[in-house]
Amino acid sequence: DQQVKQNSPSLSVQEGRISILNCDYTNSMFDYFLWYKKYPAEGPTFLISISSIKDKNEDGRFTVFLNKSAKHLSLHIVPSQPGDSAVYFCAARLISSGSARQLTFGSGTQLTVLP
Amino acid sequence: DAGITQSPRHKVTETGTPVTLRCHQTENHRYMYWYRQDPGHGLRLIHYSYGVKDTDKGEVSDGYSVSRSKTEDFLLTLESATSSQTSVYFCAISDKAASGNTIYFGEGSWLTVV
């Protein structure tokens, strides 16, 4: 049973418009959420994160929103650029998972930004 | 780029043969991880290490073993490869157990079991 779900495997957006990627989770013990970006033939790279005590975090064109009551987070990219085309993974971290905190990843959303 | 090198980058092997993937880091980070990426599943943790000779199982550890005899090297071994282990394997490192944004990933190792 997946605890972190990205229900949209793909998303296409026109350049300059807003991209909204969604992520749902089921475990209320997650205390930190992250988005990773992955280009083909490369490893994932960290993009932006948010603590469970906040509802919004912004970094340039990227904003992550967290709705704890709905167990939902979203990543907004404004304006979208062709270079943003990649797979985006949502990840969540448990409050306590032993000596090394582990991340639980969603299945990813392929974003394609059309020129 | 984080100093992570995975080898081999691509490998085709036969069912039943042993396979070892190597992760080498130059960052002196304490924590090292092996993930696999499969369509529809995202990244799933296989094993992780929190120090030399200190390892633990992740979500999908069956059929895999690991070893860490030096800080810089973390080996993933498939004792007897099966077709279900065809996947892309990512090594990751971090310097803080508590901070997800300091996890850095290698470029991946593509393994095909025929």
PDB file of C-alpha atoms in Angstrom:
ATOM      1  CA  ASP A   1       0.000   0.000   0.000  1.00  0.00           C
ATOM      2  CA  GLN A   2       1.607   3.234  -1.137  1.00  0.00           C
ATOM      3  CA  GLN A   3       1.762   5.847   1.589  1.00  0.00           C
ATOM      4  CA  VAL A   4       2.723   8.594  -0.862  1.00  0.00           C
ATOM      5  CA  LYS A   5       0.739   8.810  -4.068  1.00  0.00           C
ATOM      6  CA  GLN A   6       1.111  10.849  -7.199  1.00  0.00           C
ATOM      7  CA  ASN A   7      -2.019   9.997  -9.136  1.00  0.00           C
ATOM      8  CA  SER A   8      -1.084  11.791 -12.348  1.00  0.00           C
ATOM      9  CA  PRO A   9       1.679   9.944 -14.208  1.00  0.00           C
ATOM     10  CA  SER A  10       2.000  12.771 -16.719  1.00  0.00           C
ATOM     11  CA  LEU A  11       1.185  16.446 -17.190  1.00  0.00           C
ATOM     12  CA  SER A  12       1.610  18.711 -20.213  1.00  0.00           C
ATOM     13  CA  VAL A  13       1.680  22.489 -19.878  1.00  0.00           C
ATOM     14  CA  GLN A  14       2.312  25.355 -22.259  1.00  0.00           C
ATOM     15  CA  GLU A  15       5.451  27.385 -21.718  1.00  0.00           C
ATOM     16  CA  GLY A  16       4.786  30.417 -19.535  1.00  0.00           C
ATOM     17  CA  ARG A  17       1.729  28.881 -17.856  1.00  0.00           C
ATOM     18  CA  ILE A  18       1.487  27.400 -14.386  1.00  0.00           C
ATOM     19  CA  SER A  19       2.329  23.752 -13.710  1.00  0.00           C
ATOM     20  CA  ILE A  20       0.627  22.145 -10.707  1.00  0.00           C
ATOM     21  CA  LEU A  21       1.849  18.757  -9.552  1.00  0.00           C
ATOM     22  CA  ASN A  22      -0.079  16.985  -6.830  1.00  0.00           C
ATOM     23  CA  CYS A  23       0.805  14.498  -4.129  1.00  0.00           C
ATOM     24  CA  ASP A  24      -1.320  12.758  -1.497  1.00  0.00           C
ATOM     25  CA  TYR A  25      -0.155  10.891   1.574  1.00  0.00           C
ATOM     26  CA  THR A  26      -1.796   8.636   4.096  1.00  0.00           C
ATOM     27  CA  ASN A  27       0.569   8.542   7.079  1.00  0.00           C
ATOM     28  CA  SER A  28      -0.042  11.343   9.568  1.00  0.00           C
ATOM     29  CA  MET A  29       3.401  10.673  11.092  1.00  0.00           C
ATOM     30  CA  PHE A  30       5.192  12.273   8.135  1.00  0.00           C
ATOM     31  CA  ASP A  31       6.790  15.512   9.324  1.00  0.00           C
ATOM     32  CA  TYR A  32       8.702  16.741   6.306  1.00  0.00           C
ATOM     33  CA  PHE A  33       7.961  16.726   2.607  1.00  0.00           C
ATOM     34  CA  LEU A  34      10.233  17.162  -0.369  1.00  0.00           C
ATOM     35  CA  TRP A  35      10.113  17.403  -4.129  1.00  0.00           C
ATOM     36  CA  TYR A  36      12.825  15.946  -6.304  1.00  0.00           C
ATOM     37  CA  LYS A  37      13.349  16.508 -10.003  1.00  0.00           C
ATOM     38  CA  LYS A  38      14.802  13.886 -12.305  1.00  0.00           C
ATOM     39  CA  TYR A  39      16.071  14.185 -15.847  1.00  0.00           C
ATOM     40  CA  PRO A  40      16.569  11.062 -18.004  1.00  0.00           C
ATOM     41  CA  ALA A  41      19.771   9.136 -17.277  1.00  0.00           C
ATOM     42  CA  GLU A  42      20.466  11.251 -14.206  1.00  0.00           C
ATOM     43  CA  GLY A  43      19.835  10.829 -10.503  1.00  0.00           C
ATOM     44  CA  PRO A  44      17.077  12.770  -8.728  1.00  0.00           C
ATOM     45  CA  THR A  45      18.020  16.211  -7.436  1.00  0.00           C
ATOM     46  CA  PHE A  46      16.450  18.052  -4.536  1.00  0.00           C
ATOM     47  CA  LEU A  47      14.112  20.869  -5.550  1.00  0.00           C
ATOM     48  CA  ILE A  48      12.172  22.224  -2.586  1.00  0.00           C
ATOM     49  CA  SER A  49      10.853  21.077   0.774  1.00  0.00           C
ATOM     50  CA  ILE A  50       8.332  21.988   3.448  1.00  0.00           C
ATOM     51  CA  SER A  51       7.997  21.194   7.103  1.00  0.00           C
ATOM     52  CA  SER A  52       4.673  19.967   8.457  1.00  0.00           C
ATOM     53  CA  ILE A  53       4.457  23.071  10.643  1.00  0.00           C
ATOM     54  CA  LYS A  54       4.159  25.283   7.574  1.00  0.00           C
ATOM     55  CA  ASP A  55       1.605  25.472   4.799  1.00  0.00           C
ATOM     56  CA  LYS A  56       3.694  27.162   2.119  1.00  0.00           C
ATOM     57  CA  ASN A  57       7.301  27.425   1.033  1.00  0.00           C
ATOM     58  CA  GLU A  58       8.516  29.429  -1.932  1.00  0.00           C
ATOM     59  CA  ASP A  59      11.778  29.393  -3.844  1.00  0.00           C
ATOM     60  CA  GLY A  60      11.848  31.449  -6.991  1.00  0.00           C
ATOM     61  CA  ARG A  61       9.465  29.975  -9.524  1.00  0.00           C
ATOM     62  CA  PHE A  62       8.707  27.010  -7.283  1.00  0.00           C
ATOM     63  CA  THR A  63       6.160  26.987  -4.469  1.00  0.00           C
ATOM     64  CA  VAL A  64       5.051  24.030  -2.407  1.00  0.00           C
ATOM     65  CA  PHE A  65       1.734  24.068  -0.574  1.00  0.00           C
ATOM     66  CA  LEU A  66       0.822  21.698   2.230  1.00  0.00           C
ATOM     67  CA  ASN A  67      -2.720  20.955   3.372  1.00  0.00           C
ATOM     68  CA  LYS A  68      -2.332  18.741   6.432  1.00  0.00           C
ATOM     69  CA  SER A  69      -6.020  18.213   7.011  1.00  0.00           C
ATOM     70  CA  ALA A  70      -6.395  16.853   3.482  1.00  0.00           C
ATOM     71  CA  LYS A  71      -2.985  15.110   3.580  1.00  0.00           C
ATOM     72  CA  HIS A  72      -2.194  16.791   0.299  1.00  0.00           C
ATOM     73  CA  LEU A  73       0.685  18.770  -1.080  1.00  0.00           C
ATOM     74  CA  SER A  74       1.227  20.434  -4.395  1.00  0.00           C
ATOM     75  CA  LEU A  75       4.122  21.928  -6.312  1.00  0.00           C
ATOM     76  CA  HIS A  76       3.466  25.034  -8.375  1.00  0.00           C
ATOM     77  CA  ILE A  77       5.873  26.137 -11.070  1.00  0.00           C
ATOM     78  CA  VAL A  78       5.294  29.642 -12.433  1.00  0.00           C
ATOM     79  CA  PRO A  79       6.102  30.393 -15.170  1.00  0.00           C
ATOM     80  CA  SER A  80       6.842  26.973 -16.616  1.00  0.00           C
ATOM     81  CA  GLN A  81       9.847  26.659 -18.889  1.00  0.00           C
ATOM     82  CA  PRO A  82      10.847  23.900 -21.338  1.00  0.00           C
ATOM     83  CA  GLY A  83      13.833  23.100 -19.101  1.00  0.00           C
ATOM     84  CA  ASP A  84      11.371  22.141 -16.373  1.00  0.00           C
ATOM     85  CA  SER A  85      10.398  19.069 -18.387  1.00  0.00           C
ATOM     86  CA  ALA A  86      11.371  16.168 -16.115  1.00  0.00           C
ATOM     87  CA  VAL A  87       9.954  13.591 -13.745  1.00  0.00           C
ATOM     88  CA  TYR A  88       8.979  15.073 -10.394  1.00  0.00           C
ATOM     89  CA  PHE A  89       8.930  12.897  -7.293  1.00  0.00           C
ATOM     90  CA  CYS A  90       7.163  13.767  -4.099  1.00  0.00           C
ATOM     91  CA  ALA A  91       8.770  12.343  -0.951  1.00  0.00           C
ATOM     92  CA  ALA A  92       7.844  12.254   2.720  1.00  0.00           C
ATOM     93  CA  ARG A  93       9.882  11.648   5.847  1.00  0.00           C
ATOM     94  CA  LEU A  94       8.703   9.926   9.015  1.00  0.00           C
ATOM     95  CA  ILE A  95       9.094  11.719  12.341  1.00  0.00           C
ATOM     96  CA  SER A  96      11.122   8.818  13.624  1.00  0.00           C
ATOM     97  CA  SER A  97      12.423   5.915  11.575  1.00  0.00           C
ATOM     98  CA  GLY A  98      15.481   4.729  13.414  1.00  0.00           C
ATOM     99  CA  SER A  99      19.015   5.983  13.154  1.00  0.00           C
ATOM    100  CA  ALA A 100      18.734   7.081   9.556  1.00  0.00           C
ATOM    101  CA  ARG A 101      15.602   8.876   8.484  1.00  0.00           C
ATOM    102  CA  GLN A 102      14.236   7.395   5.339  1.00  0.00           C
ATOM    103  CA  LEU A 103      12.193   8.937   2.637  1.00  0.00           C
ATOM    104  CA  THR A 104       9.075   7.424   1.119  1.00  0.00           C
ATOM    105  CA  PHE A 105       8.696   8.406  -2.515  1.00  0.00           C
ATOM    106  CA  GLY A 106       5.695   8.730  -4.753  1.00  0.00           C
ATOM    107  CA  SER A 107       5.679   7.137  -8.198  1.00  0.00           C
ATOM    108  CA  GLY A 108       6.487  10.364 -10.009  1.00  0.00           C
ATOM    109  CA  THR A 109       4.828  12.699 -12.511  1.00  0.00           C
ATOM    110  CA  GLN A 110       6.332  13.343 -15.933  1.00  0.00           C
ATOM    111  CA  LEU A 111       6.007  17.064 -16.663  1.00  0.00           C
ATOM    112  CA  THR A 112       6.303  18.192 -20.250  1.00  0.00           C
ATOM    113  CA  VAL A 113       6.456  21.919 -20.931  1.00  0.00           C
ATOM    114  CA  LEU A 114       5.563  22.668 -24.523  1.00  0.00           C
ATOM    115  CA  PRO A 115       7.273  25.606 -26.246  1.00  0.00           C
TER     116      PRO A 115
ATOM    117  CA  ASP B   1      27.797  17.569  -8.418  1.00  0.00           C
ATOM    118  CA  ALA B   2      28.003  15.452  -5.296  1.00  0.00           C
ATOM    119  CA  GLY B   3      30.987  13.112  -5.434  1.00  0.00           C
ATOM    120  CA  ILE B   4      29.106   9.884  -6.026  1.00  0.00           C
ATOM    121  CA  THR B   5      30.219   7.281  -8.535  1.00  0.00           C
ATOM    122  CA  GLN B   6      28.196   4.198  -9.318  1.00  0.00           C
ATOM    123  CA  SER B   7      29.631   1.216 -11.171  1.00  0.00           C
ATOM    124  CA  PRO B   8      28.847  -0.400 -13.430  1.00  0.00           C
ATOM    125  CA  ARG B   9      26.469   2.091 -15.045  1.00  0.00           C
ATOM    126  CA  HIS B  10      24.944  -0.558 -17.281  1.00  0.00           C
ATOM    127  CA  LYS B  11      24.932  -4.326 -16.927  1.00  0.00           C
ATOM    128  CA  VAL B  12      23.141  -7.249 -18.513  1.00  0.00           C
ATOM    129  CA  THR B  13      23.317 -10.507 -16.612  1.00  0.00           C
ATOM    130  CA  GLU B  14      21.714 -13.909 -16.658  1.00  0.00           C
ATOM    131  CA  THR B  15      19.201 -15.229 -14.165  1.00  0.00           C
ATOM    132  CA  GLY B  16      20.882 -16.954 -11.267  1.00  0.00           C
ATOM    133  CA  THR B  17      24.210 -15.163 -11.479  1.00  0.00           C
ATOM    134  CA  PRO B  18      25.544 -12.968  -8.677  1.00  0.00           C
ATOM    135  CA  VAL B  19      25.835  -9.240  -9.309  1.00  0.00           C
ATOM    136  CA  THR B  20      27.530  -6.529  -7.273  1.00  0.00           C
ATOM    137  CA  LEU B  21      26.916  -2.830  -7.732  1.00  0.00           C
ATOM    138  CA  ARG B  22      29.347  -0.395  -6.232  1.00  0.00           C
ATOM    139  CA  CYS B  23      28.771   3.076  -4.864  1.00  0.00           C
ATOM    140  CA  HIS B  24      31.777   5.226  -4.132  1.00  0.00           C
ATOM    141  CA  GLN B  25      31.608   8.653  -2.489  1.00  0.00           C
ATOM    142  CA  THR B  26      34.239  11.302  -1.957  1.00  0.00           C
ATOM    143  CA  GLU B  27      32.163  13.452   0.449  1.00  0.00           C
ATOM    144  CA  ASN B  28      32.885  11.500   3.638  1.00  0.00           C
ATOM    145  CA  HIS B  29      29.152  11.393   4.365  1.00  0.00           C
ATOM    146  CA  ARG B  30      28.010   9.046   7.099  1.00  0.00           C
ATOM    147  CA  TYR B  31      24.791   7.797   5.558  1.00  0.00           C
ATOM    148  CA  MET B  32      24.526   5.821   2.340  1.00  0.00           C
ATOM    149  CA  TYR B  33      21.464   4.317   0.682  1.00  0.00           C
ATOM    150  CA  TRP B  34      20.523   2.018  -2.168  1.00  0.00           C
ATOM    151  CA  TYR B  35      17.212   2.646  -3.951  1.00  0.00           C
ATOM    152  CA  ARG B  36      15.614   1.023  -6.942  1.00  0.00           C
ATOM    153  CA  GLN B  37      13.357   2.838  -9.386  1.00  0.00           C
ATOM    154  CA  ASP B  38      10.593   1.013 -11.214  1.00  0.00           C
ATOM    155  CA  PRO B  39       7.684   2.310 -13.295  1.00  0.00           C
ATOM    156  CA  GLY B  40       4.658   2.956 -11.117  1.00  0.00           C
ATOM    157  CA  HIS B  41       6.630   2.608  -7.897  1.00  0.00           C
ATOM    158  CA  GLY B  42       8.961   5.559  -7.802  1.00  0.00           C
ATOM    159  CA  LEU B  43      12.044   5.100  -5.663  1.00  0.00           C
ATOM    160  CA  ARG B  44      12.048   2.357  -3.056  1.00  0.00           C
ATOM    161  CA  LEU B  45      14.690   1.888  -0.388  1.00  0.00           C
ATOM    162  CA  ILE B  46      16.548  -1.432  -0.501  1.00  0.00           C
ATOM    163  CA  HIS B  47      19.168  -1.054   2.241  1.00  0.00           C
ATOM    164  CA  TYR B  48      20.913   1.764   3.995  1.00  0.00           C
ATOM    165  CA  SER B  49      24.022   2.296   6.076  1.00  0.00           C
ATOM    166  CA  TYR B  50      24.592   4.639   8.989  1.00  0.00           C
ATOM    167  CA  GLY B  51      28.277   3.934   9.361  1.00  0.00           C
ATOM    168  CA  VAL B  52      31.039   1.497   8.581  1.00  0.00           C
ATOM    169  CA  LYS B  53      29.715  -2.032   9.070  1.00  0.00           C
ATOM    170  CA  ASP B  54      26.358  -0.613  10.213  1.00  0.00           C
ATOM    171  CA  THR B  55      23.575  -1.430   7.794  1.00  0.00           C
ATOM    172  CA  ASP B  56      19.849  -2.022   7.928  1.00  0.00           C
ATOM    173  CA  LYS B  57      17.040  -3.189   5.688  1.00  0.00           C
ATOM    174  CA  GLY B  58      14.747  -0.966   3.739  1.00  0.00           C
ATOM    175  CA  GLU B  59      11.361  -1.493   2.182  1.00  0.00           C
ATOM    176  CA  VAL B  60      12.396  -4.012  -0.521  1.00  0.00           C
ATOM    177  CA  SER B  61      15.434  -5.828   0.855  1.00  0.00           C
ATOM    178  CA  ASP B  62      14.581  -9.431  -0.077  1.00  0.00           C
ATOM    179  CA  GLY B  63      17.155 -10.863  -2.488  1.00  0.00           C
ATOM    180  CA  TYR B  64      19.713  -8.146  -1.731  1.00  0.00           C
ATOM    181  CA  SER B  65      22.616  -7.824   0.653  1.00  0.00           C
ATOM    182  CA  VAL B  66      24.958  -4.929   1.322  1.00  0.00           C
ATOM    183  CA  SER B  67      28.333  -4.283   2.819  1.00  0.00           C
ATOM    184  CA  ARG B  68      30.184  -1.215   3.943  1.00  0.00           C
ATOM    185  CA  SER B  69      33.767  -1.858   4.985  1.00  0.00           C
ATOM    186  CA  LYS B  70      34.911   1.707   4.339  1.00  0.00           C
ATOM    187  CA  THR B  71      33.173   5.056   4.690  1.00  0.00           C
ATOM    188  CA  GLU B  72      33.464   5.731   0.986  1.00  0.00           C
ATOM    189  CA  ASP B  73      32.147   2.437  -0.424  1.00  0.00           C
ATOM    190  CA  PHE B  74      28.717   0.832  -0.209  1.00  0.00           C
ATOM    191  CA  LEU B  75      28.212  -2.391  -2.130  1.00  0.00           C
ATOM    192  CA  LEU B  76      24.883  -3.876  -3.180  1.00  0.00           C
ATOM    193  CA  THR B  77      24.889  -7.586  -4.013  1.00  0.00           C
ATOM    194  CA  LEU B  78      22.261  -9.657  -5.722  1.00  0.00           C
ATOM    195  CA  GLU B  79      23.227 -13.163  -4.675  1.00  0.00           C
ATOM    196  CA  SER B  80      21.241 -14.842  -7.445  1.00  0.00           C
ATOM    197  CA  ALA B  81      19.745 -12.366  -9.867  1.00  0.00           C
ATOM    198  CA  THR B  82      16.124 -12.740 -10.966  1.00  0.00           C
ATOM    199  CA  SER B  83      14.177 -11.005 -13.719  1.00  0.00           C
ATOM    200  CA  SER B  84      12.202  -9.079 -11.089  1.00  0.00           C
ATOM    201  CA  GLN B  85      15.451  -7.355 -10.132  1.00  0.00           C
ATOM    202  CA  THR B  86      15.715  -5.717 -13.544  1.00  0.00           C
ATOM    203  CA  SER B  87      15.630  -2.078 -12.531  1.00  0.00           C
ATOM    204  CA  VAL B  88      17.527   1.165 -12.224  1.00  0.00           C
ATOM    205  CA  TYR B  89      19.506   1.325  -9.001  1.00  0.00           C
ATOM    206  CA  PHE B  90      20.405   4.602  -7.346  1.00  0.00           C
ATOM    207  CA  CYS B  91      22.908   5.125  -4.611  1.00  0.00           C
ATOM    208  CA  ALA B  92      22.394   8.118  -2.343  1.00  0.00           C
ATOM    209  CA  ILE B  93      24.384   9.766   0.417  1.00  0.00           C
ATOM    210  CA  SER B  94      23.594  12.214   3.177  1.00  0.00           C
ATOM    211  CA  ASP B  95      25.470  13.947   5.943  1.00  0.00           C
ATOM    212  CA  LYS B  96      22.539  14.324   8.277  1.00  0.00           C
ATOM    213  CA  ALA B  97      20.047  11.663   9.170  1.00  0.00           C
ATOM    214  CA  ALA B  98      17.401  14.250   9.822  1.00  0.00           C
ATOM    215  CA  SER B  99      17.605  16.410   6.728  1.00  0.00           C
ATOM    216  CA  GLY B 100      16.061  15.129   3.540  1.00  0.00           C
ATOM    217  CA  ASN B 101      17.321  17.987   1.413  1.00  0.00           C
ATOM    218  CA  THR B 102      20.898  16.912   1.913  1.00  0.00           C
ATOM    219  CA  ILE B 103      20.364  13.534   0.275  1.00  0.00           C
ATOM    220  CA  TYR B 104      22.341  13.404  -2.950  1.00  0.00           C
ATOM    221  CA  PHE B 105      21.819  10.745  -5.576  1.00  0.00           C
ATOM    222  CA  GLY B 106      24.228   9.083  -7.954  1.00  0.00           C
ATOM    223  CA  GLU B 107      23.512   8.841 -11.655  1.00  0.00           C
ATOM    224  CA  GLY B 108      22.106   5.326 -11.497  1.00  0.00           C
ATOM    225  CA  SER B 109      23.007   1.796 -12.583  1.00  0.00           C
ATOM    226  CA  TRP B 110      20.828   0.122 -15.189  1.00  0.00           C
ATOM    227  CA  LEU B 111      20.596  -3.620 -14.534  1.00  0.00           C
ATOM    228  CA  THR B 112      18.896  -6.048 -16.887  1.00  0.00           C
ATOM    229  CA  VAL B 113      18.451  -9.676 -15.832  1.00  0.00           C
ATOM    230  CA  VAL B 114      17.683 -11.992 -18.765  1.00  0.00           C
TER     231      VAL B 114
END
